[in-house]
Short mmCIF file of C-alpha atoms and ligand atoms in Angstrom, two decimals:
data_model
loop_
_atom_site.label_atom_id
_atom_site.label_comp_id
_atom_site.label_asym_id
_atom_site.label_seq_id
_atom_site.Cartn_x
_atom_site.Cartn_y
_atom_site.Cartn_z
CA MET A 1 64.05 109.43 -22.78
CA ILE A 2 63.23 107.19 -19.81
CA VAL A 3 64.97 103.82 -19.96
CA SER A 4 65.44 100.87 -17.61
CA ILE A 5 68.89 100.19 -16.19
CA SER A 6 69.04 96.87 -18.02
CA ALA A 7 68.64 98.78 -21.30
CA LEU A 8 71.49 101.24 -20.71
CA LYS A 9 73.76 99.12 -22.91
CA ASP A 10 71.60 99.98 -25.90
CA HIS A 11 71.99 103.74 -25.35
CA LEU A 12 75.75 104.27 -25.20
CA ASP A 13 76.66 108.01 -25.47
CA GLN A 14 72.98 109.01 -25.43
CA GLU A 15 71.26 111.15 -22.86
CA VAL A 16 68.67 109.15 -20.90
CA THR A 17 66.78 109.24 -17.62
CA ILE A 18 66.57 106.35 -15.18
CA ARG A 19 64.21 106.16 -12.23
CA GLY A 20 64.85 104.06 -9.20
CA TRP A 21 66.20 103.83 -5.70
CA THR A 22 69.60 104.60 -4.23
CA THR A 23 71.44 101.61 -2.85
CA HIS A 24 74.65 103.40 -1.89
CA HIS A 25 76.01 106.93 -2.00
CA ARG A 26 79.69 107.88 -1.78
CA LYS A 27 80.75 111.53 -1.57
CA SER A 28 84.30 112.78 -1.97
CA GLY A 29 85.07 116.43 -2.61
CA LYS A 30 84.02 117.37 -6.10
CA ILE A 31 82.53 113.99 -7.08
CA GLN A 32 79.72 111.76 -5.83
CA PHE A 33 78.92 108.20 -6.78
CA LEU A 34 75.28 107.24 -6.60
CA ASN A 35 74.49 103.54 -6.91
CA MET A 36 71.00 103.00 -8.26
CA ARG A 37 68.54 100.09 -8.65
CA ASP A 38 65.32 100.12 -10.65
CA GLY A 39 64.23 96.49 -10.52
CA SER A 40 65.78 95.65 -13.87
CA GLY A 41 69.38 96.00 -12.74
CA TYR A 42 72.04 98.01 -10.96
CA THR A 43 74.18 100.90 -12.12
CA GLN A 44 76.44 103.67 -10.91
CA CYS A 45 75.77 107.38 -11.52
CA VAL A 46 78.74 109.73 -11.46
CA ILE A 47 77.96 113.26 -10.26
CA ALA A 48 80.81 115.71 -10.87
CA ILE A 49 80.45 119.27 -9.71
CA GLN A 50 81.93 120.53 -12.99
CA ASP A 51 79.12 118.78 -14.95
CA VAL A 52 76.11 119.67 -12.82
CA GLY A 53 77.00 122.91 -11.08
CA GLU A 54 76.92 123.71 -7.40
CA ALA A 55 73.14 123.68 -6.84
CA ILE A 56 72.50 120.18 -8.19
CA PHE A 57 75.68 118.94 -6.53
CA GLU A 58 74.46 120.14 -3.12
CA LYS A 59 70.99 118.73 -3.75
CA ALA A 60 72.52 115.31 -4.53
CA LYS A 61 74.30 115.31 -1.15
CA THR A 62 70.96 114.99 0.63
CA ILE A 63 70.11 111.64 -1.01
CA THR A 64 69.87 108.84 1.53
CA GLN A 65 69.84 105.02 1.08
CA GLU A 66 66.58 103.93 -0.62
CA SER A 67 65.57 107.42 -1.71
CA ALA A 68 63.54 107.52 -4.96
CA VAL A 69 65.40 109.50 -7.62
CA ALA A 70 65.16 110.23 -11.34
CA VAL A 71 68.64 110.71 -12.81
CA THR A 72 69.38 112.17 -16.23
CA GLY A 73 72.79 111.80 -17.83
CA THR A 74 74.90 110.36 -20.61
CA VAL A 75 75.47 106.62 -20.80
CA SER A 76 79.11 105.70 -20.75
CA GLN A 77 81.05 102.45 -20.36
CA ASN A 78 83.42 102.29 -17.44
CA PRO A 79 86.84 101.42 -18.90
CA ARG A 80 87.84 99.51 -15.79
CA ASN A 81 84.95 97.08 -15.38
CA GLN A 82 83.08 97.54 -18.71
CA GLN A 83 79.89 98.36 -16.77
CA PHE A 84 77.42 100.87 -18.22
CA GLU A 85 77.02 103.92 -16.04
CA LEU A 86 75.54 107.39 -16.13
CA VAL A 87 77.49 110.65 -16.22
CA VAL A 88 74.91 112.83 -14.48
CA LYS A 89 73.53 116.11 -15.88
CA ASP A 90 70.46 116.53 -13.74
CA LEU A 91 68.49 114.87 -11.00
CA GLU A 92 65.03 114.96 -9.54
CA LEU A 93 64.54 113.96 -5.91
CA ILE A 94 61.24 112.15 -5.86
CA HIS A 95 61.42 111.11 -2.22
CA ILE A 96 64.18 111.30 0.38
CA ALA A 97 63.93 108.07 2.38
CA GLU A 98 63.95 107.92 6.16
CA PRO A 99 66.86 105.91 7.64
CA PHE A 100 66.40 102.46 6.11
CA PRO A 101 66.19 99.61 8.62
CA VAL A 102 67.85 96.95 6.48
CA THR A 103 71.51 97.94 6.13
CA ASN A 104 74.70 96.24 5.07
CA LYS A 105 75.45 95.07 8.60
CA GLU A 106 74.47 91.57 9.79
CA HIS A 107 70.82 91.30 10.77
CA GLY A 108 69.29 88.22 12.42
CA THR A 109 66.82 86.07 10.47
CA GLU A 110 63.83 87.17 12.57
CA PHE A 111 64.60 90.82 11.96
CA LEU A 112 64.93 90.25 8.24
CA MET A 113 61.74 88.22 8.09
CA ASP A 114 59.86 90.96 10.03
CA HIS A 115 61.13 93.39 7.36
CA ARG A 116 60.51 91.06 4.44
CA HIS A 117 58.70 93.83 2.54
CA LEU A 118 61.91 95.86 2.67
CA TRP A 119 64.37 92.98 2.71
CA PHE A 120 63.46 91.80 -0.77
CA ARG A 121 64.92 95.02 -2.14
CA SER A 122 68.36 93.64 -1.35
CA LYS A 123 70.40 92.19 -4.19
CA ARG A 124 70.44 88.58 -3.02
CA GLN A 125 66.69 88.45 -2.42
CA TRP A 126 66.06 90.19 -5.73
CA ALA A 127 68.18 87.56 -7.50
CA ILE A 128 66.29 84.69 -5.85
CA LEU A 129 62.84 86.07 -6.74
CA ARG A 130 63.98 86.65 -10.32
CA VAL A 131 65.07 83.02 -10.59
CA ARG A 132 61.70 82.04 -9.11
CA HIS A 133 59.98 84.08 -11.80
CA ARG A 134 62.05 82.45 -14.55
CA ILE A 135 61.16 78.99 -13.20
CA VAL A 136 57.44 79.93 -13.12
CA ARG A 137 57.67 81.01 -16.77
CA ALA A 138 59.48 77.77 -17.69
CA ILE A 139 56.78 75.72 -15.93
CA ARG A 140 53.96 77.47 -17.84
CA ASP A 141 55.82 77.31 -21.14
CA PHE A 142 56.57 73.62 -20.72
CA PHE A 143 52.98 72.55 -20.15
CA ASP A 144 51.40 75.07 -22.52
CA SER A 145 53.70 73.99 -25.35
CA HIS A 146 53.01 70.30 -24.74
CA ALA A 147 49.23 70.62 -25.22
CA TYR A 148 48.19 70.57 -21.55
CA THR A 149 45.07 72.56 -20.66
CA LEU A 150 45.26 74.69 -17.52
CA ILE A 151 42.52 73.79 -15.06
CA ASP A 152 42.23 76.16 -12.13
CA THR A 153 41.33 74.06 -9.13
CA PRO A 154 39.55 75.45 -6.03
CA ILE A 155 41.30 76.68 -2.92
CA LEU A 156 38.22 76.26 -0.70
CA THR A 157 37.45 72.55 -0.55
CA PRO A 158 35.08 70.39 1.51
CA THR A 159 37.42 67.38 1.96
CA ALA A 160 40.96 66.19 2.63
CA ALA A 161 43.16 64.85 -0.17
CA GLU A 162 46.56 64.39 1.44
CA GLY A 163 45.66 63.12 4.92
CA THR A 164 43.66 64.85 7.58
CA SER A 165 46.49 65.84 9.90
CA ASN A 166 47.59 69.07 8.18
CA LEU A 167 44.33 70.71 7.12
CA PHE A 168 43.58 74.39 7.54
CA LYS A 169 39.97 74.76 8.60
CA VAL A 170 37.94 77.84 7.66
CA ASP A 171 34.42 78.88 8.49
CA TYR A 172 32.30 78.58 5.42
CA PHE A 173 28.98 80.18 6.35
CA GLU A 174 27.17 77.47 8.35
CA ASP A 175 29.68 74.90 7.19
CA THR A 176 33.41 74.07 7.42
CA ALA A 177 35.81 74.26 4.49
CA TYR A 178 39.51 73.38 4.19
CA LEU A 179 42.20 75.15 2.24
CA ALA A 180 43.37 72.99 -0.64
CA GLN A 181 46.31 70.63 0.04
CA THR A 182 46.52 69.77 -3.65
CA GLY A 183 44.52 70.30 -6.84
CA GLN A 184 44.92 66.70 -7.91
CA LEU A 185 41.49 65.36 -7.06
CA TYR A 186 39.94 68.16 -9.15
CA LEU A 187 42.33 67.52 -12.07
CA GLU A 188 41.42 63.87 -12.45
CA PRO A 189 37.78 64.48 -13.52
CA ALA A 190 39.04 67.08 -16.00
CA LEU A 191 41.08 64.38 -17.78
CA ALA A 192 38.01 62.91 -19.42
CA ALA A 193 37.26 66.36 -20.85
CA PHE A 194 40.76 67.52 -21.82
CA GLY A 195 43.17 64.53 -21.84
CA LYS A 196 46.20 66.35 -20.42
CA VAL A 197 45.76 69.01 -17.79
CA TYR A 198 47.68 70.96 -15.13
CA CYS A 199 47.03 73.33 -12.30
CA PHE A 200 49.42 75.77 -10.75
CA GLY A 201 48.49 77.68 -7.66
CA PRO A 202 48.79 78.23 -3.96
CA THR A 203 48.56 75.17 -1.76
CA PHE A 204 48.10 74.95 2.00
CA ARG A 205 49.37 72.54 4.65
CA ALA A 206 49.04 73.17 8.38
CA GLU A 207 52.51 71.73 8.90
CA LYS A 208 53.58 71.80 12.52
CA SER A 209 57.13 71.11 11.36
CA LYS A 210 59.83 73.76 11.53
CA THR A 211 62.16 72.47 8.86
CA ARG A 212 64.07 74.15 6.04
CA ARG A 213 61.71 72.44 3.58
CA HIS A 214 58.26 73.37 4.95
CA LEU A 215 55.97 76.32 4.37
CA THR A 216 52.27 76.44 5.28
CA GLU A 217 51.45 78.20 2.04
CA PHE A 218 53.38 77.20 -1.08
CA TRP A 219 52.90 77.00 -4.82
CA MET A 220 52.45 73.63 -6.49
CA VAL A 221 52.30 72.79 -10.18
CA GLU A 222 50.49 69.54 -10.92
CA PRO A 223 50.25 67.86 -14.33
CA GLU A 224 47.81 64.96 -14.80
CA ILE A 225 47.61 62.70 -17.87
CA ALA A 226 44.96 60.24 -19.10
CA PHE A 227 46.04 56.75 -20.22
CA ALA A 228 49.38 57.20 -18.48
CA HIS A 229 51.27 54.88 -16.12
CA LEU A 230 53.97 55.40 -13.48
CA GLU A 231 56.70 55.06 -16.09
CA ASP A 232 55.19 57.87 -18.21
CA ILE A 233 55.25 60.39 -15.39
CA MET A 234 58.74 59.36 -14.24
CA GLN A 235 59.91 60.24 -17.77
CA LEU A 236 57.80 63.39 -17.76
CA SER A 237 59.27 64.60 -14.48
CA GLN A 238 62.77 64.16 -15.93
CA SER A 239 62.07 66.09 -19.13
CA PHE A 240 60.23 68.76 -17.13
CA ILE A 241 63.14 69.32 -14.74
CA HIS A 242 65.62 69.22 -17.67
CA TYR A 243 63.62 71.99 -19.36
CA ILE A 244 63.55 74.14 -16.25
CA LEU A 245 67.31 73.73 -15.80
CA GLU A 246 67.97 74.61 -19.43
CA CYS A 247 65.95 77.82 -19.03
CA VAL A 248 67.64 79.00 -15.83
CA LEU A 249 71.11 78.10 -17.06
CA ALA A 250 70.51 80.11 -20.22
CA ASP A 251 68.82 83.12 -18.63
CA CYS A 252 69.86 83.47 -14.97
CA GLN A 253 73.65 83.68 -15.14
CA MET A 254 73.64 87.13 -13.54
CA GLU A 255 71.39 86.00 -10.71
CA PHE A 256 73.54 82.90 -10.07
CA GLU A 257 76.60 85.13 -9.85
CA VAL A 258 74.91 87.33 -7.26
CA LEU A 259 74.00 84.17 -5.33
CA GLU A 260 77.47 82.71 -5.80
CA ARG A 261 75.68 79.56 -7.02
CA ASP A 262 78.11 77.23 -8.79
CA THR A 263 76.10 76.00 -11.77
CA GLU A 264 78.26 72.95 -12.50
CA PRO A 265 76.13 70.66 -10.29
CA LEU A 266 73.00 71.90 -12.14
CA LYS A 267 74.55 71.10 -15.50
CA LYS A 268 75.20 67.55 -14.31
CA CYS A 269 71.46 67.18 -13.73
CA LEU A 270 70.83 67.51 -17.47
CA GLN A 271 71.80 63.84 -17.66
CA PRO A 272 69.33 60.95 -17.07
CA PHE A 273 68.19 60.71 -13.45
CA ILE A 274 69.08 57.91 -11.02
CA ARG A 275 66.26 55.43 -10.41
CA MET A 276 65.67 53.14 -7.47
CA SER A 277 62.71 51.50 -5.80
CA TYR A 278 61.83 52.50 -2.23
CA THR A 279 63.05 49.06 -1.11
CA GLU A 280 66.44 49.65 -2.76
CA ALA A 281 66.59 53.13 -1.27
CA VAL A 282 66.02 51.73 2.23
CA GLU A 283 68.86 49.22 1.77
CA LYS A 284 71.14 51.94 0.52
CA LEU A 285 70.20 54.23 3.42
CA ARG A 286 70.84 51.54 5.99
CA ALA A 287 74.22 50.91 4.43
CA LEU A 288 74.87 54.67 4.79
CA GLY A 289 74.07 54.51 8.51
CA SER A 290 70.38 55.44 8.66
CA ASP A 291 68.14 53.48 11.06
CA ILE A 292 65.15 53.59 8.68
CA THR A 293 63.09 50.42 8.55
CA TRP A 294 61.04 49.14 5.62
CA GLY A 295 57.51 50.55 5.82
CA THR A 296 58.31 53.99 7.21
CA ASP A 297 58.61 57.22 5.24
CA PHE A 298 61.96 58.88 4.68
CA GLY A 299 62.90 61.48 7.24
CA GLY A 300 64.44 64.75 6.07
CA ASP A 301 67.86 63.41 7.13
CA ASP A 302 67.39 60.29 5.03
CA GLU A 303 66.71 62.40 1.94
CA THR A 304 69.74 64.54 2.71
CA ILE A 305 72.17 61.64 2.97
CA LEU A 306 70.75 59.75 0.01
CA THR A 307 70.85 62.74 -2.34
CA GLN A 308 74.40 63.58 -1.33
CA GLU A 309 75.46 60.21 -2.80
CA TYR A 310 74.53 61.07 -6.39
CA GLU A 311 75.07 63.97 -8.77
CA GLN A 312 71.72 63.57 -10.52
CA PRO A 313 68.23 63.74 -9.02
CA ILE A 314 66.87 60.38 -7.79
CA LEU A 315 63.52 58.98 -8.84
CA VAL A 316 62.36 56.76 -6.00
CA HIS A 317 59.40 54.59 -6.93
CA ARG A 318 57.02 51.96 -5.46
CA PHE A 319 56.43 53.05 -1.88
CA PRO A 320 54.81 50.94 0.84
CA LYS A 321 51.06 51.63 0.90
CA THR A 322 51.28 52.14 4.69
CA PHE A 323 52.15 55.83 4.54
CA LYS A 324 50.79 56.85 1.16
CA ALA A 325 47.53 58.64 0.33
CA PHE A 326 44.35 56.68 -0.42
CA TYR A 327 44.28 57.26 -4.18
CA PHE A 328 47.38 55.30 -5.37
CA GLU A 329 47.21 52.35 -7.77
CA PRO A 330 48.71 49.23 -6.17
CA ASP A 331 51.68 47.57 -7.87
CA PRO A 332 50.23 44.50 -9.71
CA ASP A 333 53.46 42.61 -8.89
CA ASN A 334 53.44 43.38 -5.14
CA HIS A 335 50.33 44.53 -3.33
CA GLU A 336 52.39 45.82 -0.39
CA VAL A 337 53.58 48.73 -2.53
CA VAL A 338 51.86 51.40 -4.60
CA LEU A 339 52.85 52.95 -7.92
CA GLY A 340 54.03 56.23 -6.42
CA MET A 341 57.23 58.14 -7.11
CA ASP A 342 59.19 60.96 -5.54
CA LEU A 343 61.89 62.99 -7.21
CA LEU A 344 64.71 63.84 -4.81
CA ALA A 345 66.94 66.75 -5.75
CA PRO A 346 70.73 66.42 -5.26
CA GLU A 347 73.08 68.34 -2.98
CA GLY A 348 71.01 67.31 0.03
CA TYR A 349 67.78 68.94 -1.07
CA GLY A 350 65.52 65.92 -1.20
CA GLU A 351 61.89 65.69 -2.36
CA VAL A 352 60.77 68.34 -4.85
CA ILE A 353 58.22 66.21 -6.71
CA GLY A 354 55.70 63.65 -5.49
CA GLY A 355 53.23 61.77 -7.65
CA GLY A 356 52.20 58.45 -9.12
CA GLU A 357 49.58 56.38 -10.88
CA ARG A 358 46.02 56.69 -9.58
CA ALA A 359 43.72 53.81 -8.70
CA SER A 360 41.39 53.27 -11.61
CA SER A 361 38.99 50.68 -10.09
CA VAL A 362 35.97 52.10 -8.33
CA ASP A 363 35.67 49.12 -5.97
CA PHE A 364 39.30 49.32 -4.91
CA LEU A 365 39.02 53.06 -4.31
CA ILE A 366 35.87 52.65 -2.20
CA GLU A 367 37.80 50.12 -0.09
CA GLN A 368 40.70 52.55 0.30
CA ILE A 369 38.44 55.44 1.31
CA ALA A 370 37.04 53.23 4.08
CA LYS A 371 40.50 52.07 5.18
CA HIS A 372 41.64 55.67 5.46
CA GLU A 373 38.51 56.45 7.51
CA LEU A 374 37.27 59.03 5.02
CA ASN A 375 33.61 59.70 4.40
CA GLN A 376 32.70 58.09 1.06
CA GLU A 377 29.80 60.50 0.59
CA HIS A 378 32.29 63.37 0.18
CA TYR A 379 34.19 61.54 -2.55
CA GLU A 380 31.29 60.33 -4.73
CA TRP A 381 32.12 62.98 -7.34
CA TYR A 382 35.73 61.79 -7.37
CA LEU A 383 34.61 58.16 -7.70
CA ASP A 384 32.67 59.20 -10.79
CA VAL A 385 36.00 59.41 -12.67
CA ARG A 386 36.02 55.61 -12.26
CA ARG A 387 32.34 55.12 -13.19
CA TYR A 388 32.26 56.85 -16.59
CA GLY A 389 35.15 55.90 -18.80
CA SER A 390 37.74 54.95 -16.20
CA MET A 391 41.31 54.68 -17.44
CA PRO A 392 44.83 54.36 -16.09
CA HIS A 393 46.08 57.84 -15.32
CA ALA A 394 48.97 59.44 -13.49
CA GLY A 395 50.38 62.77 -12.45
CA PHE A 396 52.65 64.56 -10.04
CA GLY A 397 53.08 67.75 -8.07
CA MET A 398 56.17 69.90 -7.80
CA GLY A 399 56.58 72.33 -4.96
CA LEU A 400 57.89 75.56 -6.55
CA GLU A 401 59.71 76.79 -3.45
CA ARG A 402 61.58 73.52 -2.99
CA ALA A 403 62.68 73.69 -6.61
CA VAL A 404 63.82 77.32 -6.20
CA ALA A 405 65.71 76.48 -3.00
CA TRP A 406 67.58 73.70 -4.75
CA ILE A 407 68.31 75.59 -7.97
CA CYS A 408 69.53 78.68 -6.05
CA LYS A 409 71.20 76.45 -3.39
CA LEU A 410 69.54 78.19 -0.46
CA PRO A 411 69.63 77.05 3.16
CA HIS A 412 65.86 77.45 3.69
CA VAL A 413 62.66 77.73 1.60
CA ARG A 414 61.65 80.95 3.42
CA GLU A 415 63.75 83.01 0.99
CA THR A 416 62.13 81.52 -2.11
CA ILE A 417 58.69 83.17 -1.83
CA PRO A 418 57.95 86.90 -1.53
CA TYR A 419 55.92 86.58 1.69
CA PRO A 420 56.63 83.28 3.47
CA ARG A 421 54.00 81.67 5.69
CA MET A 422 55.28 79.27 8.32
CA LEU A 423 54.35 77.85 11.69
CA TYR A 424 55.37 80.99 13.52
CA ARG A 425 55.06 83.50 10.73
CA LEU A 426 52.00 85.16 9.28
CA LYS A 427 53.40 88.68 8.79
CA PRO A 428 54.14 90.93 7.03
O1 LIG B 501 54.11 64.88 -2.15
P1 LIG B 501 52.91 65.77 -2.07
O2 LIG B 501 52.18 65.83 -0.79
O3 LIG B 501 51.98 65.28 -3.24
C1 LIG B 501 50.74 65.76 -3.54
O4 LIG B 501 50.16 66.65 -2.98
C2 LIG B 501 50.10 65.14 -4.76
N1 LIG B 501 48.66 65.27 -4.67
C3 LIG B 501 50.67 65.78 -6.00
C4 LIG B 501 50.14 65.11 -7.25
O5 LIG B 501 50.44 63.95 -7.48
N2 LIG B 501 49.43 65.83 -8.05
O6 LIG B 501 53.33 67.26 -2.47
C5 LIG B 501 53.93 67.50 -3.73
C6 LIG B 501 55.11 68.42 -3.59
C7 LIG B 501 56.24 67.91 -2.70
O7 LIG B 501 57.09 67.06 -3.41
C8 LIG B 501 56.91 69.19 -2.29
O8 LIG B 501 57.79 69.67 -3.31
C9 LIG B 501 55.78 70.16 -2.19
O9 LIG B 501 54.70 69.66 -2.93
N3 LIG B 501 55.37 70.34 -0.77
C10 LIG B 501 55.73 71.34 -0.01
N4 LIG B 501 56.50 72.42 -0.26
C11 LIG B 501 56.72 73.34 0.75
N5 LIG B 501 56.14 73.21 1.97
C12 LIG B 501 55.35 72.13 2.26
N6 LIG B 501 54.77 72.05 3.47
C13 LIG B 501 55.13 71.16 1.25
N7 LIG B 501 54.39 70.01 1.19
C14 LIG B 501 54.56 69.54 -0.06
MG1 LIG B 502 55.37 63.80 -0.97
#
């Protein structure tokens, strides 16, 4: 019977076959230890000459790191470490691997990134991408179970949504198209059809920045809700993050152990989040030694020092309109600020969510489009949201890779996505 390594525990004392790749091979006299991986987990196979006979024993000696092998044997529990392992009876060599470039010795980042397609076989990278997968599942479950309708928004778009400075241009027959910076503008019209919607897909920003937080292609999940205000989506972002944390804490213990990720700081984030206005955040930052002035956006360093001050994520709200996108609703109490919010993750991670309340007046939005030097003609369809049953509405976007980096406590987002795309990286 063919089983996965993760299922060995259900087959104690039974004869089974596992199929996978060799991570490590130790040979000593009359016994060999073959460490195997099949994607579901890791195990050790014990090959004793007295069990398999000389021919199979000799055949096993030819197995190299990353060879593909099918191993048949009896499942036993190692008395020392309680791990389930295989006492081998037979093996089939499916492919003997050439010398594998990614070894246990230290490799530089560039080398590893050039070998990303091989590197993600390693245990640490495997653990990270499994946590990513669990977060993706939590995201879908959260919105699907709260009556949101998935709206798939286009990747090829005719216009800018988040400023014109980081657009990827593509030839579109006789025309020019841009890769989507956000699905938001396409979600808003869907509200009047579905009430609560979300999109979840690849997003593109031609970021010239080389920071630990920036990719040029990343995945963003964006909920959008009709008849909602800033306060509603601040609460939503908190319950959404709480749900994701509950899922990973329940299901990713093994991965966190591989990553040596202390989960205590994540458990502290199950409490209510810290809240402060942008103005309060600037005061706090200046007290902490930053030279930020009111009216400018946080730098990466500002987010790092601010989030190191608190154990919970920080919801920063009401940003100056000077550096925010054209679509925000102004604060009725202070027209210098807009009803936007960012969620900053602790432990120095900074922004993982950005969002806010959208302008609902057509006249105000037309004014904004002009102020931002955008061509109104391209946004007529978007203005229609405000012409036919306009309503207060709000939403946010969470960058998946930033969330994974924080939850796994990684030094850089490049390890959070199978094939990272960055300023100087388009391969493999
Ligand atoms: O703050 P941003 O630019 O907001 C929007 O795009 C809104 N339209 C979302 C909305 O309200 N529906 O981006 C949202 C999030 C950021 O908080 C960050 O997590 C992630 O997307 N993000 C990036 N992640 C990796 N690399 C980049 N270059 C990113 N740019 C944004
Ligand atoms: Mg933002």
